[in-house]
Coordinates of C-alpha atoms in Angstrom, one line a residue:
Chain A
M1 CA -1.2 10.1 -0.1
Y2 CA 1.9 10.8 1.9
S3 CA 3.5 14.1 2.3
H4 CA 6.8 15.5 3.3
G5 CA 8.1 11.9 3.5
R6 CA 5.6 11.0 6.1
H7 CA 3.7 7.7 5.6
P8 CA 0.3 6.7 6.9
S9 CA -0.1 5.5 10.5
S10 CA 1.6 2.4 11.9
Q11 CA 3.5 1.7 15.0
L12 CA 5.3 -1.3 16.3
L13 CA 5.1 -1.9 20.1
R14 CA 7.2 -4.4 21.9
I15 CA 6.2 -5.6 25.4
H16 CA 8.4 -8.4 26.5
Q17 CA 7.7 -11.3 24.0
N18 CA 4.8 -9.4 22.4
H19 CA 5.3 -7.6 19.1
F20 CA 2.2 -5.6 18.4
L21 CA 1.5 -3.6 15.2
I22 CA -0.9 -0.7 15.8
D23 CA -2.6 0.4 12.7
C24 CA -1.2 -0.5 9.3
G25 CA -1.6 2.2 6.6
E26 CA -0.6 1.5 3.0
G27 CA 3.1 0.7 2.6
T28 CA 3.6 -0.5 6.2
Q29 CA 5.2 -3.7 5.1
F30 CA 7.8 -1.7 3.1
Q31 CA 8.4 0.5 6.1
L32 CA 9.0 -2.5 8.3
Q33 CA 11.6 -3.7 5.8
R34 CA 13.1 -0.2 5.6
F35 CA 13.6 0.0 9.4
K36 CA 14.8 -3.6 9.6
C37 CA 11.9 -4.7 11.8
K38 CA 11.1 -8.4 11.7
P39 CA 7.5 -8.6 10.5
F40 CA 7.3 -12.3 11.4
K41 CA 7.6 -11.5 15.1
I42 CA 4.3 -9.6 15.1
N43 CA 1.8 -11.7 16.9
C44 CA -1.1 -9.2 17.2
I45 CA -2.3 -6.3 15.0
F46 CA -4.6 -3.6 16.3
I47 CA -6.7 -1.5 13.9
S48 CA -8.3 1.7 15.3
H49 CA -10.7 2.3 12.5
L50 CA -11.4 1.7 8.8
H51 CA -10.1 4.8 7.2
G52 CA -7.6 3.8 4.6
D53 CA -4.6 5.6 6.2
H54 CA -4.9 3.2 9.1
Y55 CA -5.5 -0.2 7.5
F56 CA -4.9 -0.3 3.7
G57 CA -1.6 -1.9 4.3
L58 CA -3.0 -4.8 6.3
I59 CA -4.0 -7.1 3.4
G60 CA -0.6 -6.7 1.8
L61 CA 1.2 -7.6 5.0
L62 CA -1.1 -10.7 5.4
T63 CA -0.4 -11.7 1.8
T64 CA 3.3 -11.4 2.3
Y65 CA 3.2 -13.6 5.3
Q66 CA 1.4 -16.1 3.1
L67 CA 4.0 -15.9 0.4
L68 CA 6.7 -16.4 2.9
R69 CA 4.9 -19.3 4.5
R70 CA 4.2 -18.0 7.9
E71 CA 2.9 -20.7 10.2
S72 CA 2.5 -19.0 13.6
A73 CA -0.9 -17.7 14.7
L74 CA -1.9 -14.1 14.2
T75 CA -4.5 -12.2 16.1
I76 CA -6.2 -9.1 14.5
V77 CA -8.1 -6.8 16.7
G78 CA -10.3 -4.3 14.8
P79 CA -13.7 -2.9 13.9
P80 CA -16.6 -5.0 12.6
K81 CA -16.3 -5.4 8.8
L82 CA -12.5 -5.7 8.9
E83 CA -12.7 -9.4 8.7
E84 CA -15.2 -9.3 5.8
I85 CA -12.9 -7.0 3.8
I86 CA -9.9 -9.2 4.4
R87 CA -11.8 -12.5 3.7
L88 CA -13.2 -11.1 0.5
Q89 CA -9.8 -10.1 -0.8
L90 CA -8.3 -13.5 0.2
S91 CA -11.1 -15.3 -1.5
V92 CA -10.9 -13.6 -4.9
A93 CA -7.2 -14.4 -4.9
N94 CA -8.0 -18.0 -4.1
S95 CA -5.7 -17.7 -1.1
V96 CA -5.8 -20.1 1.8
L97 CA -3.6 -18.7 4.5
T98 CA -0.7 -20.8 5.7
Y99 CA -1.3 -19.6 9.3
P100 CA -4.3 -19.3 11.6
V101 CA -5.8 -15.8 12.0
E102 CA -8.2 -14.9 14.8
F103 CA -10.2 -11.8 14.5
I104 CA -11.3 -10.0 17.6
V105 CA -14.0 -7.4 17.0
T106 CA -13.9 -4.0 18.8
Q107 CA -16.9 -1.9 19.5
D108 CA -17.0 1.8 20.2
E109 CA -19.7 1.8 22.9
E110 CA -17.7 1.0 26.0
V111 CA -14.3 0.1 27.4
Q112 CA -13.4 -3.6 26.9
V113 CA -10.4 -5.9 27.3
V114 CA -9.7 -7.1 23.8
Y115 CA -6.4 -9.0 24.3
E116 CA -4.7 -10.5 27.2
N117 CA -1.8 -12.9 28.0
D118 CA 0.6 -13.4 30.9
E119 CA 2.6 -10.3 30.1
V120 CA 0.1 -7.7 28.9
E121 CA -3.5 -6.6 28.9
V122 CA -4.9 -4.5 26.1
T123 CA -8.1 -2.5 26.5
S124 CA -10.0 -0.7 23.7
F125 CA -12.0 2.4 24.4
P126 CA -14.3 4.6 22.4
L127 CA -13.0 7.6 20.5
Q128 CA -15.1 10.0 18.5
H129 CA -14.5 10.2 14.8
R130 CA -16.4 10.3 11.5
I131 CA -16.7 6.5 11.7
E132 CA -16.5 4.0 14.5
C133 CA -13.1 4.3 16.1
T134 CA -11.3 3.0 19.2
G135 CA -8.2 3.8 21.2
F136 CA -6.1 1.2 22.8
L137 CA -4.5 1.0 26.2
F138 CA -1.6 -1.4 26.6
R139 CA -0.7 -2.3 30.2
E140 CA 2.1 -4.5 31.3
K141 CA 0.9 -7.0 33.9
L142 CA 2.1 -6.7 37.5
S143 CA 5.2 -8.8 37.8
G144 CA 5.7 -11.0 40.9
R145 CA 8.4 -10.2 43.4
R146 CA 11.9 -10.3 41.9
L147 CA 15.1 -11.8 43.2
N148 CA 17.5 -9.6 45.2
P149 CA 20.8 -10.4 43.6
E150 CA 22.8 -9.1 46.6
A151 CA 20.8 -11.3 49.1
I152 CA 21.0 -14.6 47.2
K153 CA 24.5 -14.4 45.8
D154 CA 26.1 -16.7 48.5
L155 CA 23.2 -19.2 48.8
S156 CA 22.8 -22.6 47.1
L157 CA 19.3 -22.5 45.5
S158 CA 17.4 -25.1 43.6
A159 CA 15.2 -24.4 40.6
E160 CA 12.3 -25.1 42.9
N161 CA 13.7 -22.4 45.3
Y162 CA 13.7 -19.8 42.5
K163 CA 10.2 -20.6 41.5
D164 CA 9.0 -20.4 45.2
L165 CA 10.8 -17.0 45.7
K166 CA 9.2 -15.5 42.5
G167 CA 5.9 -16.8 43.7
G168 CA 6.2 -15.0 47.0
N169 CA 6.9 -18.1 49.2
D170 CA 9.5 -18.6 51.9
I171 CA 12.1 -21.3 51.2
V172 CA 14.6 -23.7 52.7
D173 CA 17.8 -23.6 50.7
M174 CA 19.9 -26.6 49.5
D175 CA 22.0 -26.3 52.7
G176 CA 18.9 -26.7 54.8
R177 CA 18.7 -23.1 55.9
P178 CA 15.3 -21.4 56.0
H179 CA 14.7 -17.9 54.5
T180 CA 11.7 -15.6 54.5
N181 CA 10.6 -14.4 51.0
E182 CA 11.1 -10.7 52.0
S183 CA 14.7 -11.3 52.9
L184 CA 15.7 -12.6 49.5
T185 CA 13.4 -10.6 47.1
L186 CA 12.4 -7.1 46.1
P187 CA 9.0 -5.7 45.2
G188 CA 8.0 -6.3 41.5
Y189 CA 8.4 -3.5 39.0
V190 CA 5.6 -1.0 38.5
P191 CA 3.7 -2.1 35.4
R192 CA 4.3 0.2 32.4
S193 CA 1.6 1.5 30.1
Y194 CA 1.0 3.0 26.7
A195 CA -2.1 4.5 25.2
Y196 CA -2.8 5.1 21.5
C197 CA -5.5 7.6 20.6
T198 CA -6.2 8.4 16.9
D199 CA -8.4 9.6 15.2
T200 CA -10.6 11.6 17.5
L201 CA -12.2 14.8 18.4
F202 CA -11.1 16.3 21.7
L203 CA -12.7 13.8 24.1
P204 CA -12.3 14.5 27.8
S205 CA -14.0 11.1 28.6
I206 CA -10.7 9.4 27.8
I207 CA -8.9 11.2 30.6
P208 CA -9.7 8.7 33.3
I209 CA -8.9 5.8 31.0
V210 CA -5.4 7.0 30.1
K211 CA -4.7 8.5 33.6
G212 CA -1.1 8.3 34.5
V213 CA 0.1 6.2 31.6
D214 CA 3.8 6.3 30.9
L215 CA 3.3 7.3 27.3
L216 CA 0.3 8.7 25.5
Y217 CA 0.2 8.9 21.8
H218 CA -2.5 11.4 20.8
E219 CA -3.2 12.7 17.3
T220 CA -2.6 16.3 16.6
T221 CA -3.8 16.7 13.1
F222 CA -4.0 20.5 13.3
I223 CA -2.4 23.5 15.1
H224 CA -4.8 25.1 17.5
E225 CA -5.7 28.0 15.1
A226 CA -7.4 25.4 12.9
L227 CA -9.7 24.4 15.7
E228 CA -12.8 24.8 13.6
R229 CA -11.4 22.6 10.9
A230 CA -10.5 20.0 13.6
I231 CA -14.1 20.0 14.8
V232 CA -15.5 19.6 11.3
T233 CA -13.2 16.7 10.4
F234 CA -13.4 15.0 13.9
H235 CA -9.7 15.5 14.6
S236 CA -7.8 17.2 17.5
T237 CA -5.5 20.2 17.8
T238 CA -2.2 20.4 19.6
I239 CA -3.6 22.3 22.6
Q240 CA -6.4 19.7 22.9
A241 CA -4.0 16.8 22.9
A242 CA -1.7 18.5 25.4
T243 CA -4.7 19.3 27.6
I244 CA -5.7 15.6 27.7
A245 CA -2.1 14.7 28.6
A246 CA -1.9 17.3 31.3
E247 CA -5.3 16.5 32.8
A248 CA -4.6 12.8 32.7
G249 CA -1.2 13.3 34.3
V250 CA 0.6 11.1 31.8
K251 CA 4.4 11.0 32.0
K252 CA 5.0 11.8 28.3
L253 CA 3.0 12.8 25.2
L254 CA 3.8 11.7 21.7
I255 CA 2.0 13.5 18.9
G256 CA 1.4 12.5 15.3
H257 CA -1.1 12.2 12.4
F258 CA -0.1 15.6 11.2
S259 CA -2.0 17.2 8.4
S260 CA -0.2 17.4 5.1
K261 CA -0.6 21.2 5.4
Y262 CA 2.4 21.2 7.8
Q263 CA 5.8 20.6 6.3
D264 CA 7.6 21.9 9.4
L265 CA 6.3 20.4 12.6
Q266 CA 8.0 22.7 15.0
L267 CA 4.9 24.9 15.6
L268 CA 2.9 21.8 16.5
L269 CA 5.5 20.7 19.0
N270 CA 5.8 24.2 20.5
E271 CA 2.1 24.5 20.9
C272 CA 1.9 21.2 22.8
Q273 CA 4.9 22.0 25.0
S274 CA 3.2 25.3 26.0
V275 CA 0.7 23.2 27.8
F276 CA 2.6 20.0 28.4
E277 CA 6.3 20.2 28.4
E278 CA 7.1 16.5 28.0
T279 CA 5.9 16.2 24.4
S280 CA 7.7 14.6 21.5
L281 CA 7.0 14.3 17.8
S282 CA 6.5 10.8 16.6
L283 CA 8.7 10.7 13.5
E284 CA 9.3 7.9 11.0
G285 CA 11.6 5.3 12.4
H286 CA 12.0 6.8 15.8
I287 CA 12.0 4.5 18.8
F288 CA 10.7 5.5 22.2
Q289 CA 11.5 3.4 25.2
I290 CA 9.6 3.3 28.5
K291 CA 12.2 2.6 31.2
R292 CA 11.4 0.4 34.2
E293 CA 10.9 2.1 37.6
Chain B
M1 CA 6.7 -7.6 0.0
Y2 CA 9.1 -5.8 -2.1
S3 CA 12.7 -6.9 -2.7
H4 CA 15.9 -5.3 -3.9
G5 CA 14.1 -2.0 -4.1
R6 CA 11.6 -3.3 -6.5
H7 CA 7.9 -2.5 -5.8
P8 CA 4.8 -4.4 -7.0
S9 CA 3.5 -4.0 -10.5
S10 CA 2.3 -0.7 -11.9
Q11 CA 2.9 1.1 -15.2
L12 CA 1.8 4.5 -16.5
L13 CA 1.1 4.6 -20.2
R14 CA 0.5 7.9 -22.1
I15 CA -1.2 7.8 -25.5
H16 CA -1.9 11.4 -26.7
Q17 CA -4.3 12.8 -24.1
N18 CA -4.8 9.5 -22.4
H19 CA -3.0 8.7 -19.2
F20 CA -3.5 5.0 -18.3
L21 CA -2.4 3.3 -15.2
I22 CA -1.9 -0.5 -15.7
D23 CA -2.0 -2.5 -12.5
C24 CA -1.7 -0.7 -9.2
G25 CA 0.2 -2.7 -6.5
E26 CA 0.6 -1.5 -3.0
G27 CA 2.4 1.8 -2.8
T28 CA 1.7 2.9 -6.4
Q29 CA 0.5 6.3 -5.2
F30 CA 3.8 6.9 -3.4
Q31 CA 5.7 5.8 -6.5
L32 CA 3.7 8.2 -8.6
Q33 CA 4.7 11.0 -6.3
R34 CA 8.3 9.8 -6.2
F35 CA 8.6 9.9 -9.9
K36 CA 6.8 13.2 -10.2
C37 CA 3.9 11.8 -12.2
K38 CA 0.6 13.6 -12.0
P39 CA -1.9 11.2 -10.7
F40 CA -4.8 13.5 -11.5
K41 CA -4.2 13.1 -15.2
I42 CA -4.9 9.3 -15.1
N43 CA -8.3 8.8 -16.8
C44 CA -8.4 5.0 -16.9
I45 CA -7.0 2.3 -14.7
F46 CA -6.5 -1.3 -16.0
I47 CA -6.2 -4.2 -13.5
S48 CA -5.0 -7.5 -14.9
H49 CA -6.1 -9.7 -12.0
L50 CA -6.8 -9.8 -8.3
H51 CA -3.6 -10.9 -6.8
G52 CA -2.4 -8.2 -4.3
D53 CA 0.8 -7.2 -6.1
H54 CA -1.4 -6.0 -8.9
Y55 CA -4.1 -4.1 -7.2
F56 CA -3.7 -3.5 -3.4
G57 CA -2.7 0.1 -4.1
L58 CA -5.9 0.9 -6.0
I59 CA -8.1 1.7 -3.0
G60 CA -5.5 4.0 -1.6
L61 CA -5.2 5.9 -4.9
L62 CA -9.0 6.3 -5.1
T63 CA -9.1 7.6 -1.5
T64 CA -6.4 10.1 -2.2
Y65 CA -8.3 11.4 -5.2
Q66 CA -11.2 11.8 -2.8
L67 CA -9.2 13.6 -0.2
L68 CA -7.8 16.0 -2.9
R69 CA -11.3 16.5 -4.3
R70 CA -10.9 15.0 -7.7
E71 CA -13.9 15.8 -9.9
S72 CA -13.1 14.3 -13.3
A73 CA -14.5 10.9 -14.2
L74 CA -12.4 7.8 -13.8
T75 CA -12.8 4.5 -15.6
I76 CA -11.6 1.3 -14.0
V77 CA -11.2 -1.8 -16.1
G78 CA -10.8 -5.1 -14.2
P79 CA -12.0 -8.5 -13.2
P80 CA -15.4 -9.2 -11.7
K81 CA -15.4 -8.6 -7.9
L82 CA -13.0 -5.6 -8.1
E83 CA -15.9 -3.3 -7.9
E84 CA -17.4 -5.1 -4.9
I85 CA -14.1 -4.9 -3.1
I86 CA -13.7 -1.2 -3.7
R87 CA -17.3 -0.4 -2.9
L88 CA -17.1 -2.3 0.4
Q89 CA -14.0 -0.4 1.4
L90 CA -15.6 2.9 0.5
S91 CA -18.8 2.1 2.3
V92 CA -17.2 1.1 5.7
A93 CA -15.3 4.4 5.5
N94 CA -18.5 6.3 4.9
S95 CA -16.9 7.7 1.7
V96 CA -18.9 9.1 -1.1
L97 CA -16.5 9.8 -4.0
T98 CA -16.2 13.4 -5.2
Y99 CA -15.8 12.0 -8.8
P100 CA -17.7 9.5 -11.0
V101 CA -16.2 6.1 -11.4
E102 CA -17.3 3.6 -14.1
F103 CA -16.3 0.0 -13.7
I104 CA -15.8 -2.1 -16.9
V105 CA -15.6 -5.8 -16.2
T106 CA -13.1 -8.0 -18.0
Q107 CA -13.6 -11.7 -18.6
D108 CA -11.0 -14.3 -19.4
E109 CA -12.9 -16.3 -22.0
E110 CA -12.3 -14.3 -25.1
V111 CA -10.7 -11.2 -26.7
Q112 CA -12.9 -8.1 -26.2
V113 CA -12.6 -4.4 -26.7
V114 CA -12.8 -2.9 -23.1
Y115 CA -12.1 0.8 -23.8
E116 CA -12.2 3.0 -26.8
N117 CA -12.1 6.7 -27.7
D118 CA -11.0 8.8 -30.6
E119 CA -7.3 8.2 -30.0
V120 CA -7.0 4.6 -28.7
E121 CA -8.6 1.2 -28.6
V122 CA -7.9 -1.2 -25.7
T123 CA -8.5 -4.9 -26.0
S124 CA -8.3 -7.4 -23.2
F125 CA -7.4 -11.0 -23.9
P126 CA -7.2 -14.2 -21.7
L127 CA -4.0 -15.1 -19.9
Q128 CA -3.6 -18.3 -17.9
H129 CA -2.8 -17.8 -14.3
R130 CA -3.9 -19.3 -10.9
I131 CA -6.9 -17.0 -11.0
E132 CA -8.8 -15.2 -13.8
C133 CA -6.3 -12.9 -15.5
T134 CA -6.2 -10.8 -18.7
G135 CA -3.6 -9.1 -20.8
F136 CA -4.2 -5.7 -22.5
L137 CA -3.5 -4.5 -26.0
F138 CA -3.3 -0.8 -26.5
R139 CA -3.5 0.4 -30.1
E140 CA -3.4 3.9 -31.3
K141 CA -6.1 4.7 -33.8
L142 CA -5.2 5.2 -37.4
S143 CA -4.8 8.9 -37.8
G144 CA -6.2 10.7 -41.0
R145 CA -3.9 12.1 -43.6
R146 CA -1.7 14.8 -42.2
L147 CA -0.7 18.2 -43.8
N148 CA 2.4 18.4 -45.8
P149 CA 4.1 21.5 -44.4
E150 CA 6.2 22.1 -47.6
A151 CA 3.2 21.9 -49.9
I152 CA 0.9 24.3 -48.0
K153 CA 3.4 26.9 -46.8
D154 CA 2.6 29.5 -49.5
L155 CA -1.2 28.9 -49.6
S156 CA -4.0 30.9 -47.9
L157 CA -6.1 28.3 -46.2
S158 CA -9.2 28.7 -44.1
A159 CA -10.1 26.6 -41.0
E160 CA -12.6 24.8 -43.2
N161 CA -9.7 24.0 -45.7
Y162 CA -7.6 22.4 -42.9
K163 CA -10.5 20.3 -41.8
D164 CA -11.3 19.1 -45.3
L165 CA -7.6 18.3 -45.9
K166 CA -7.4 16.2 -42.7
G167 CA -10.6 14.5 -43.7
G168 CA -9.1 13.4 -47.1
N169 CA -11.1 15.9 -49.2
D170 CA -9.9 18.1 -52.1
I171 CA -10.2 21.9 -51.5
V172 CA -10.4 25.3 -53.1
D173 CA -8.1 27.7 -51.2
M174 CA -9.0 31.3 -50.1
D175 CA -7.5 32.6 -53.4
G176 CA -9.9 30.4 -55.4
R177 CA -7.4 27.8 -56.5
P178 CA -8.3 24.1 -56.5
H179 CA -6.0 21.5 -55.0
T180 CA -6.3 17.7 -54.8
N181 CA -5.9 16.2 -51.3
E182 CA -2.9 14.1 -52.3
S183 CA -1.0 17.2 -53.4
L184 CA -1.2 18.9 -50.0
T185 CA -1.1 15.9 -47.5
L186 CA 1.0 12.9 -46.5
P187 CA -0.3 9.5 -45.4
G188 CA -1.2 9.2 -41.7
Y189 CA 1.2 7.8 -39.2
V190 CA 1.3 4.0 -38.7
P191 CA -0.7 3.4 -35.4
R192 CA 1.5 2.4 -32.5
S193 CA 0.8 -0.5 -30.2
Y194 CA 1.7 -1.8 -26.7
A195 CA 0.8 -5.1 -25.2
Y196 CA 0.9 -5.9 -21.4
C197 CA 1.0 -9.6 -20.4
T198 CA 1.3 -10.5 -16.8
D199 CA 0.8 -12.9 -14.9
T200 CA 0.7 -16.0 -17.1
L201 CA 1.9 -19.4 -18.1
F202 CA 3.7 -19.6 -21.4
L203 CA 0.7 -19.1 -23.7
P204 CA 1.2 -19.4 -27.5
S205 CA -2.4 -18.4 -28.1
I206 CA -1.4 -14.8 -27.4
I207 CA 1.0 -14.7 -30.3
P208 CA -1.6 -13.7 -33.0
I209 CA -3.0 -11.1 -30.6
V210 CA 0.2 -9.3 -29.9
K211 CA 1.6 -9.9 -33.5
G212 CA 3.9 -7.1 -34.6
V213 CA 3.3 -4.7 -31.6
D214 CA 5.8 -2.0 -31.1
L215 CA 6.4 -2.9 -27.5
L216 CA 5.5 -6.1 -25.7
Y217 CA 5.7 -6.3 -21.9
H218 CA 5.8 -9.9 -20.8
E219 CA 6.5 -11.2 -17.4
T220 CA 9.6 -13.2 -16.7
T221 CA 9.2 -14.3 -13.1
F222 CA 11.9 -16.9 -13.5
I223 CA 15.1 -17.8 -15.3
H224 CA 14.6 -20.8 -17.7
E225 CA 16.3 -23.2 -15.3
A226 CA 13.3 -22.7 -13.0
L227 CA 10.8 -23.9 -15.7
E228 CA 9.2 -26.4 -13.4
R229 CA 8.6 -23.7 -10.7
A230 CA 7.2 -21.4 -13.4
I231 CA 4.7 -24.1 -14.5
V232 CA 3.6 -24.8 -10.9
T233 CA 3.1 -21.1 -10.1
F234 CA 1.5 -20.3 -13.5
H235 CA 4.3 -17.9 -14.4
S236 CA 6.7 -17.6 -17.4
T237 CA 10.5 -17.9 -17.8
T238 CA 12.8 -15.7 -19.8
I239 CA 13.1 -18.0 -22.7
Q240 CA 9.3 -18.4 -22.9
A241 CA 8.7 -14.7 -23.0
A242 CA 11.4 -14.1 -25.6
T243 CA 9.9 -16.9 -27.7
I244 CA 6.5 -15.2 -27.6
A245 CA 8.2 -12.0 -28.7
A246 CA 10.2 -13.7 -31.5
E247 CA 7.2 -15.7 -32.8
A248 CA 4.9 -12.6 -32.7
G249 CA 7.5 -10.5 -34.5
V250 CA 7.2 -7.7 -32.0
K251 CA 9.7 -4.7 -32.3
K252 CA 10.8 -4.7 -28.7
L253 CA 10.4 -6.8 -25.6
L254 CA 10.2 -5.4 -22.0
I255 CA 10.5 -7.9 -19.2
G256 CA 9.5 -7.6 -15.6
H257 CA 7.7 -9.2 -12.6
F258 CA 11.0 -10.7 -11.4
S259 CA 11.0 -13.2 -8.6
S260 CA 12.5 -11.8 -5.4
K261 CA 15.1 -14.7 -5.7
Y262 CA 16.9 -12.6 -8.3
Q263 CA 18.8 -9.6 -6.9
D264 CA 20.9 -9.2 -10.1
L265 CA 18.7 -9.2 -13.2
Q266 CA 21.5 -9.5 -15.8
L267 CA 21.0 -13.3 -16.2
L268 CA 17.3 -12.8 -17.0
L269 CA 18.2 -10.2 -19.6
N270 CA 20.9 -12.3 -21.1
E271 CA 18.6 -15.3 -21.4
C272 CA 16.0 -13.3 -23.2
Q273 CA 18.5 -11.7 -25.5
S274 CA 19.8 -15.1 -26.5
V275 CA 16.4 -15.6 -28.2
F276 CA 15.2 -12.1 -28.8
E277 CA 17.9 -9.4 -29.0
E278 CA 15.7 -6.3 -28.6
T279 CA 14.9 -6.9 -24.9
S280 CA 15.1 -4.5 -22.0
L281 CA 14.5 -4.7 -18.3
S282 CA 11.5 -2.7 -17.0
L283 CA 13.1 -1.0 -14.0
E284 CA 11.5 1.4 -11.6
G285 CA 11.1 4.8 -12.9
H286 CA 12.3 4.0 -16.4
I287 CA 10.5 5.5 -19.4
F288 CA 10.2 3.8 -22.8
Q289 CA 9.0 5.8 -25.8
I290 CA 7.6 4.4 -28.9
K291 CA 8.6 6.7 -31.8
R292 CA 6.4 7.4 -34.7
E293 CA 7.2 5.9 -38.0

């Protein structure tokens, strides 16, 4: 079901060369087309849990890759049983994928690093929902020192010099002059971070995990008046999400996964902002950038 | 994948009180909403084969019924393994459906009646595709004789009289006068029929099965110039579909399942019409009515 033009969950997250898809509800591949995203760039897909509004679109996307002869490797991070479901559907269709897929299995007992490369580290952490469910924390890796354009502009530097400077070493330039690393470089950027938390009951145990992130996506299925309904269905209210954001001292809160009850989302936004000012609605097709500091 | 605004296969067929969904590609539930169809009226779903563009939307539709607390029974007719896929996805989501579902398994060895009630009989028949695949023939049941409004307008008839007349019996009216059945009734309508054939190689063995149907839907994935490609991928060309229609003496041909190669469909239509004039494109949201004779 989709209501008021809102489709099931899926987010595209870009971190340098990484294109991550987070959750993949039915129709995600059509939405990627609609918003002119390039599905072939996606190198890793993260699935929070096996309720349909978070993964029914995955098999369709994988099949489309197949039809279009994707060759590059794909990693899928998700709950146990996800691989079995996908493999069964591929096998009845007699499909042998044209590209390698690696499945990484999450578990909802403890925090674990589920994906890592030179640019980013992704951690999964337990949420509390009707079935096994995890959140994901994406953290940019600390970059090395970066060149100070002002300081180097009149120097003759070799490729080796650049590499040494980025590695934190002192150098001798091509004219034979020595330079300390500090004189030619600036400190690296502060690593940026994004946390994705859906679907879950109000869960204070995630506060230390998402502490200080630049951007926190937290579900707000209900307004706070529907607290009892939220508890019964293992979802969160506006005030609960905003409380997590405030307690964790995040820089910005993004809310989503709104119940189809709510055509107008202004009340949900207002309730969150009453506790945590820096809140935005995650609407279809909207892009949020985390600027470097 | 969808291209040029065309979504994967799904058709809604109404025969008296029956609302049948035929195939259910990804996003079908959104399309039903978009075209203001009432998904709750669907009492039986027919799946031709287990390639994603024909069934990936089924689990989403079933889950939406669940969320909206459907209670009325649903029948699903489809290939072996379909039930296993659906049950696995329901089980990992901890879902117990709020409505009964009966699965009826098709086989692609011979023609078989797969569904029947007072108004309609549905037969599946083998097609030839890369995996097991069947077509479906929907045939309205022969209605009994119908009342002749002119002949009965001045008579006093009891409920029993009406029943007897429809059953083909002679009656004595409430004023004690006898009437033969023929004097008060007309012959029943000619039963209408619809055949659905996708995906398949050109398959002359279906000609006797779809002989004389009012409406034949036959896939035309390719223009006829791409015949070799059609053979390799187990699909049909325009000329092949139109040949089936002509040989079977159907009243009208509906073509669809167009390759994403073709943005403009006029050439496909023209090619079919060169062999079989009464051809139409099956476009999104279009409705075709079969009039009574």
